[in-house]
Amino acid sequence: MTSWGHERYCDEVVGQTALLRAHLAGADLGATVPTCPDWTLRQLAVHVGESHRWAGHIVRTGATEEVAPEDVAGTQGPADGDPAALDAWLAEGAELAAGAFRAAGADAPAWSWAWEHTAGFWARRMTHETLVHRADAAAAVGDLGTFEVARDLAADAIDEWLEIVRFGQRTDPDDPVRELWGGGRSIHLHATDGGVGPDTGAGAGAGPGAEWIVEFGDDGFDWRRGHEKATVALRGPLTQVLLAFYRRLPAEDGRLEVLGERGLLDAWLERASFG
């Protein structure tokens, strides 16, 4: 967990879902999502709602092993195509998940696929799952140009994503990020619109700056908050850095700048995509 506090994550699950629902209001739910081209907008919404109900069930029941989403009641979404029914279902699922996370408390044991097996892990994961898919919905309806994320939330999303990728390369011998090991190379993420406060982030050495160093050693990659010269740097406003790092925005976006070895950044984005 970060130093944010469990309640904040629970609130964000509901809040980010409300913002996602606003993008869906009046939209063509059959439209393709450009950042997730295998999905329509409705399928994206159902994925988010399914994730909420699934994670909430895991925490509510204190599951000790993986549960198939199809074994959780209500995960399939409304049977008809009524947008109002889909909206109500999304809102209900977010409230159910947040309620389960709050009732359990951050430290309650619960199965997860990751390094932490607690309700707190799921509250944080569902916060950022919803945030990133909110960006997908915004892209589908033409709102990505005005998409914004609270600074501390955006920074924590980058922290969590780096933690997930680091976990993957340490536990999966076939993880494609392993191909980047060695060579003493590094990536610098640099938000040009200021810091985010001293209490944000879970990375070693987390501090007030919205900057990250990703280093590739001979036996893996690691990351930390910091400002220093790197093989390649991705610079821009924090929201846009987050979106580019999640491959929701091209690095060629006019608000972003890439300095140094662009191939390393591209190789990282190709191998470490998530969400």
Short mmCIF file of C-alpha atoms in Angstrom, two decimals:
data_model
loop_
_atom_site.label_atom_id
_atom_site.label_comp_id
_atom_site.label_asym_id
_atom_site.label_seq_id
_atom_site.Cartn_x
_atom_site.Cartn_y
_atom_site.Cartn_z
CA MET A 1 0.00 0.00 0.00
CA THR A 2 1.00 3.60 -0.40
CA SER A 3 0.75 6.25 2.27
CA TRP A 4 -2.45 7.54 0.67
CA GLY A 5 -4.88 5.66 2.87
CA HIS A 6 -7.38 2.95 2.08
CA GLU A 7 -10.42 5.21 2.17
CA ARG A 8 -9.07 7.37 -0.64
CA TYR A 9 -8.81 4.37 -2.96
CA CYS A 10 -12.34 3.27 -2.07
CA ASP A 11 -13.61 6.74 -2.88
CA GLU A 12 -11.71 6.76 -6.17
CA VAL A 13 -13.27 3.49 -7.35
CA VAL A 14 -16.66 5.17 -7.18
CA GLY A 15 -15.43 8.56 -8.39
CA GLN A 16 -13.52 7.28 -11.42
CA THR A 17 -16.51 5.12 -12.36
CA ALA A 18 -18.76 8.17 -12.26
CA LEU A 19 -16.38 10.00 -14.60
CA LEU A 20 -16.28 6.99 -16.94
CA ARG A 21 -20.08 6.87 -16.95
CA ALA A 22 -20.15 10.52 -17.97
CA HIS A 23 -18.17 9.66 -21.11
CA LEU A 24 -20.68 6.93 -21.92
CA ALA A 25 -23.73 9.15 -21.56
CA GLY A 26 -25.31 9.61 -24.98
CA ALA A 27 -22.45 7.79 -26.75
CA ASP A 28 -22.74 5.09 -29.40
CA LEU A 29 -22.02 2.02 -27.27
CA GLY A 30 -21.32 0.00 -30.42
CA ALA A 31 -18.37 2.23 -31.37
CA THR A 32 -14.90 0.68 -31.42
CA VAL A 33 -12.54 1.80 -28.65
CA PRO A 34 -9.39 2.98 -30.50
CA THR A 35 -7.06 2.24 -27.60
CA CYS A 36 -8.61 -1.24 -27.11
CA PRO A 37 -9.64 -2.08 -30.70
CA ASP A 38 -10.97 -5.53 -29.84
CA TRP A 39 -13.72 -3.93 -27.76
CA THR A 40 -16.77 -1.81 -28.38
CA LEU A 41 -17.57 0.91 -25.87
CA ARG A 42 -20.19 -1.34 -24.31
CA GLN A 43 -17.73 -4.22 -23.98
CA LEU A 44 -15.27 -1.86 -22.29
CA ALA A 45 -17.94 -0.82 -19.80
CA VAL A 46 -18.88 -4.43 -19.09
CA HIS A 47 -15.21 -5.30 -18.53
CA VAL A 48 -14.92 -2.55 -15.92
CA GLY A 49 -18.13 -3.54 -14.20
CA GLU A 50 -17.14 -7.20 -14.22
CA SER A 51 -13.77 -6.33 -12.68
CA HIS A 52 -15.44 -4.40 -9.86
CA ARG A 53 -17.83 -7.20 -8.98
CA TRP A 54 -15.09 -9.82 -9.23
CA ALA A 55 -12.64 -7.97 -7.00
CA GLY A 56 -15.39 -7.08 -4.56
CA HIS A 57 -16.41 -10.74 -4.33
CA ILE A 58 -12.80 -11.83 -3.68
CA VAL A 59 -12.49 -9.38 -0.81
CA ARG A 60 -16.00 -9.89 0.58
CA THR A 61 -15.54 -13.66 0.77
CA GLY A 62 -11.88 -13.58 1.83
CA ALA A 63 -11.06 -15.86 -1.09
CA THR A 64 -7.82 -17.81 -0.72
CA GLU A 65 -7.60 -18.91 -4.35
CA GLU A 66 -8.50 -17.53 -7.73
CA VAL A 67 -12.19 -17.18 -8.54
CA ALA A 68 -13.43 -17.27 -12.14
CA PRO A 69 -15.31 -14.05 -12.99
CA GLU A 70 -18.16 -16.06 -14.52
CA ASP A 71 -18.70 -17.69 -11.10
CA VAL A 72 -19.51 -14.31 -9.55
CA ALA A 73 -23.13 -13.21 -9.70
CA GLY A 74 -23.95 -10.25 -11.90
CA THR A 75 -20.66 -9.95 -13.75
CA GLN A 76 -22.14 -10.25 -17.25
CA GLY A 77 -23.91 -6.91 -17.25
CA PRO A 78 -27.50 -6.15 -18.27
CA ALA A 79 -29.00 -8.61 -20.71
CA ASP A 80 -30.52 -5.92 -22.92
CA GLY A 81 -28.82 -3.02 -24.67
CA ASP A 82 -30.49 -0.29 -22.63
CA PRO A 83 -27.86 2.40 -21.89
CA ALA A 84 -29.66 3.40 -18.70
CA ALA A 85 -29.49 -0.18 -17.40
CA LEU A 86 -25.78 -0.35 -18.20
CA ASP A 87 -25.17 2.95 -16.42
CA ALA A 88 -27.04 1.79 -13.30
CA TRP A 89 -25.19 -1.53 -13.34
CA LEU A 90 -21.82 0.21 -13.52
CA ALA A 91 -22.69 2.55 -10.66
CA GLU A 92 -23.96 -0.32 -8.51
CA GLY A 93 -20.87 -2.45 -9.13
CA ALA A 94 -18.51 0.34 -8.13
CA GLU A 95 -20.44 0.95 -4.91
CA LEU A 96 -20.49 -2.78 -4.14
CA ALA A 97 -16.73 -3.08 -4.65
CA ALA A 98 -15.90 0.02 -2.63
CA GLY A 99 -18.23 -1.13 0.12
CA ALA A 100 -16.53 -4.52 0.28
CA PHE A 101 -13.08 -2.92 0.41
CA ARG A 102 -14.12 -0.51 3.18
CA ALA A 103 -15.84 -3.17 5.26
CA ALA A 104 -12.84 -5.49 5.07
CA GLY A 105 -10.16 -2.88 5.81
CA ALA A 106 -6.88 -2.47 3.97
CA ASP A 107 -5.06 -5.35 5.67
CA ALA A 108 -7.75 -8.01 5.33
CA PRO A 109 -6.35 -11.10 3.57
CA ALA A 110 -7.66 -11.82 0.07
CA TRP A 111 -6.30 -13.76 -2.89
CA SER A 112 -4.57 -11.78 -5.63
CA TRP A 113 -2.35 -12.58 -8.60
CA ALA A 114 0.33 -10.19 -7.35
CA TRP A 115 2.83 -9.57 -4.57
CA GLU A 116 0.24 -8.40 -2.04
CA HIS A 117 -2.76 -10.45 -0.95
CA THR A 118 -4.99 -7.92 0.78
CA ALA A 119 -8.14 -5.90 0.31
CA GLY A 120 -5.92 -2.84 0.08
CA PHE A 121 -4.25 -4.23 -3.02
CA TRP A 122 -7.62 -4.61 -4.71
CA ALA A 123 -8.81 -1.13 -3.77
CA ARG A 124 -5.71 0.37 -5.36
CA ARG A 125 -5.83 -1.93 -8.39
CA MET A 126 -9.50 -1.20 -9.11
CA THR A 127 -8.84 2.53 -8.76
CA HIS A 128 -6.24 2.47 -11.53
CA GLU A 129 -8.06 -0.15 -13.61
CA THR A 130 -11.01 2.22 -13.71
CA LEU A 131 -8.87 5.30 -14.33
CA VAL A 132 -7.12 3.82 -17.37
CA HIS A 133 -10.32 2.48 -18.87
CA ARG A 134 -11.88 5.89 -18.30
CA ALA A 135 -9.15 7.15 -20.64
CA ASP A 136 -10.17 4.46 -23.14
CA ALA A 137 -13.77 5.64 -22.98
CA ALA A 138 -12.64 9.23 -23.42
CA ALA A 139 -10.66 8.24 -26.51
CA ALA A 140 -13.69 6.49 -27.98
CA VAL A 141 -15.91 9.56 -27.69
CA GLY A 142 -13.29 12.16 -28.67
CA ASP A 143 -12.64 13.50 -25.17
CA LEU A 144 -9.03 12.40 -24.69
CA GLY A 145 -7.70 15.84 -25.60
CA THR A 146 -9.29 17.32 -22.49
CA PHE A 147 -8.76 14.26 -20.25
CA GLU A 148 -7.20 15.16 -16.90
CA VAL A 149 -6.20 13.20 -13.81
CA ALA A 150 -5.55 14.51 -10.30
CA ARG A 151 -1.80 14.81 -9.93
CA ASP A 152 -1.38 12.49 -6.96
CA LEU A 153 -3.63 9.90 -8.59
CA ALA A 154 -1.66 10.02 -11.86
CA ALA A 155 1.65 9.64 -10.02
CA ASP A 156 0.35 6.70 -8.02
CA ALA A 157 -0.89 5.04 -11.22
CA ILE A 158 2.64 5.20 -12.65
CA ASP A 159 4.08 3.87 -9.38
CA GLU A 160 1.66 0.94 -9.38
CA TRP A 161 2.27 0.11 -13.02
CA LEU A 162 6.02 0.00 -12.47
CA GLU A 163 5.49 -2.26 -9.47
CA ILE A 164 3.36 -4.61 -11.56
CA VAL A 165 5.91 -4.78 -14.37
CA ARG A 166 8.73 -5.36 -11.88
CA PHE A 167 6.72 -8.17 -10.27
CA GLY A 168 6.16 -9.75 -13.68
CA GLN A 169 9.81 -9.76 -14.69
CA ARG A 170 10.79 -11.28 -11.33
CA THR A 171 8.24 -14.10 -11.41
CA ASP A 172 7.80 -14.96 -15.10
CA PRO A 173 10.87 -16.34 -16.89
CA ASP A 174 9.21 -15.52 -20.23
CA ASP A 175 8.35 -11.93 -19.36
CA PRO A 176 9.29 -9.83 -22.43
CA VAL A 177 10.73 -7.04 -20.27
CA ARG A 178 13.66 -9.37 -19.57
CA GLU A 179 14.83 -8.71 -23.14
CA LEU A 180 15.79 -5.18 -22.08
CA TRP A 181 18.07 -6.21 -19.21
CA GLY A 182 21.71 -5.12 -19.21
CA GLY A 183 23.60 -2.41 -20.97
CA GLY A 184 23.28 0.12 -18.18
CA ARG A 185 20.42 1.86 -19.98
CA SER A 186 17.66 3.85 -18.33
CA ILE A 187 14.42 5.73 -18.92
CA HIS A 188 13.54 9.04 -17.27
CA LEU A 189 9.90 10.04 -16.93
CA HIS A 190 9.69 13.75 -16.25
CA ALA A 191 6.47 15.61 -15.53
CA THR A 192 7.13 19.21 -16.47
CA ASP A 193 4.21 20.70 -14.56
CA GLY A 194 5.56 20.34 -11.01
CA GLY A 195 5.62 17.90 -8.13
CA VAL A 196 2.90 15.95 -6.41
CA GLY A 197 3.61 16.26 -2.69
CA PRO A 198 5.79 14.31 -0.25
CA ASP A 199 3.29 11.57 0.60
CA THR A 200 2.59 10.25 -2.88
CA GLY A 201 4.00 7.01 -4.20
CA ALA A 202 5.24 3.67 -2.99
CA GLY A 203 8.55 3.52 -4.81
CA ALA A 204 11.87 3.48 -2.99
CA GLY A 205 12.92 7.05 -2.40
CA ALA A 206 9.52 8.47 -3.30
CA GLY A 207 9.55 12.22 -2.92
CA PRO A 208 7.84 15.40 -4.05
CA GLY A 209 8.91 15.35 -7.69
CA ALA A 210 6.78 13.71 -10.36
CA GLU A 211 9.83 12.05 -11.94
CA TRP A 212 10.88 8.44 -12.29
CA ILE A 213 14.07 6.59 -13.23
CA VAL A 214 13.75 3.09 -14.71
CA GLU A 215 17.12 1.29 -14.86
CA PHE A 216 17.97 -1.94 -16.67
CA GLY A 217 20.68 -3.95 -14.94
CA ASP A 218 22.22 -7.31 -15.74
CA ASP A 219 19.76 -9.13 -13.48
CA GLY A 220 16.61 -7.10 -13.98
CA PHE A 221 15.13 -3.64 -13.97
CA ASP A 222 14.33 -1.44 -11.03
CA TRP A 223 12.82 2.00 -10.56
CA ARG A 224 12.80 4.91 -8.19
CA ARG A 225 11.63 8.47 -8.00
CA GLY A 226 14.34 10.90 -9.06
CA HIS A 227 15.82 13.35 -11.52
CA GLU A 228 18.96 12.42 -13.42
CA LYS A 229 20.26 11.98 -16.94
CA ALA A 230 19.06 8.80 -18.67
CA THR A 231 19.35 7.01 -21.98
CA VAL A 232 15.98 8.40 -23.00
CA ALA A 233 13.57 10.83 -21.38
CA LEU A 234 9.83 11.25 -21.83
CA ARG A 235 8.82 14.76 -20.80
CA GLY A 236 5.50 16.54 -20.61
CA PRO A 237 2.50 17.27 -18.37
CA LEU A 238 1.90 14.50 -15.86
CA THR A 239 -1.45 13.37 -17.26
CA GLN A 240 0.04 13.01 -20.74
CA VAL A 241 3.12 11.18 -19.40
CA LEU A 242 0.78 8.75 -17.65
CA LEU A 243 -1.30 8.20 -20.79
CA ALA A 244 1.78 7.68 -22.97
CA PHE A 245 3.31 5.27 -20.47
CA TYR A 246 0.06 3.26 -20.55
CA ARG A 247 0.07 3.43 -24.37
CA ARG A 248 -3.13 5.45 -24.41
CA LEU A 249 -1.41 8.40 -26.07
CA PRO A 250 1.36 8.35 -28.68
CA ALA A 251 4.72 9.79 -27.68
CA GLU A 252 4.35 12.01 -30.77
CA ASP A 253 1.58 13.93 -29.04
CA GLY A 254 2.42 17.63 -29.23
CA ARG A 255 2.39 18.00 -25.46
CA LEU A 256 5.14 15.39 -25.06
CA GLU A 257 8.85 15.37 -25.86
CA VAL A 258 11.21 12.42 -26.25
CA LEU A 259 14.92 13.11 -25.72
CA GLY A 260 17.61 10.51 -26.36
CA GLU A 261 17.36 6.93 -27.56
CA ARG A 262 13.76 6.68 -28.73
CA GLY A 263 14.17 2.98 -29.54
CA LEU A 264 14.58 2.11 -25.88
CA LEU A 265 11.35 3.87 -24.95
CA ASP A 266 9.51 2.15 -27.80
CA ALA A 267 10.91 -1.25 -26.80
CA TRP A 268 9.79 -0.70 -23.21
CA LEU A 269 6.28 0.38 -24.20
CA GLU A 270 5.94 -2.64 -26.50
CA ARG A 271 7.04 -5.13 -23.86
CA ALA A 272 5.51 -3.62 -20.73
CA SER A 273 2.00 -2.80 -21.92
CA PHE A 274 -0.67 -3.31 -19.30
CA GLY A 275 -4.23 -2.41 -18.49
#
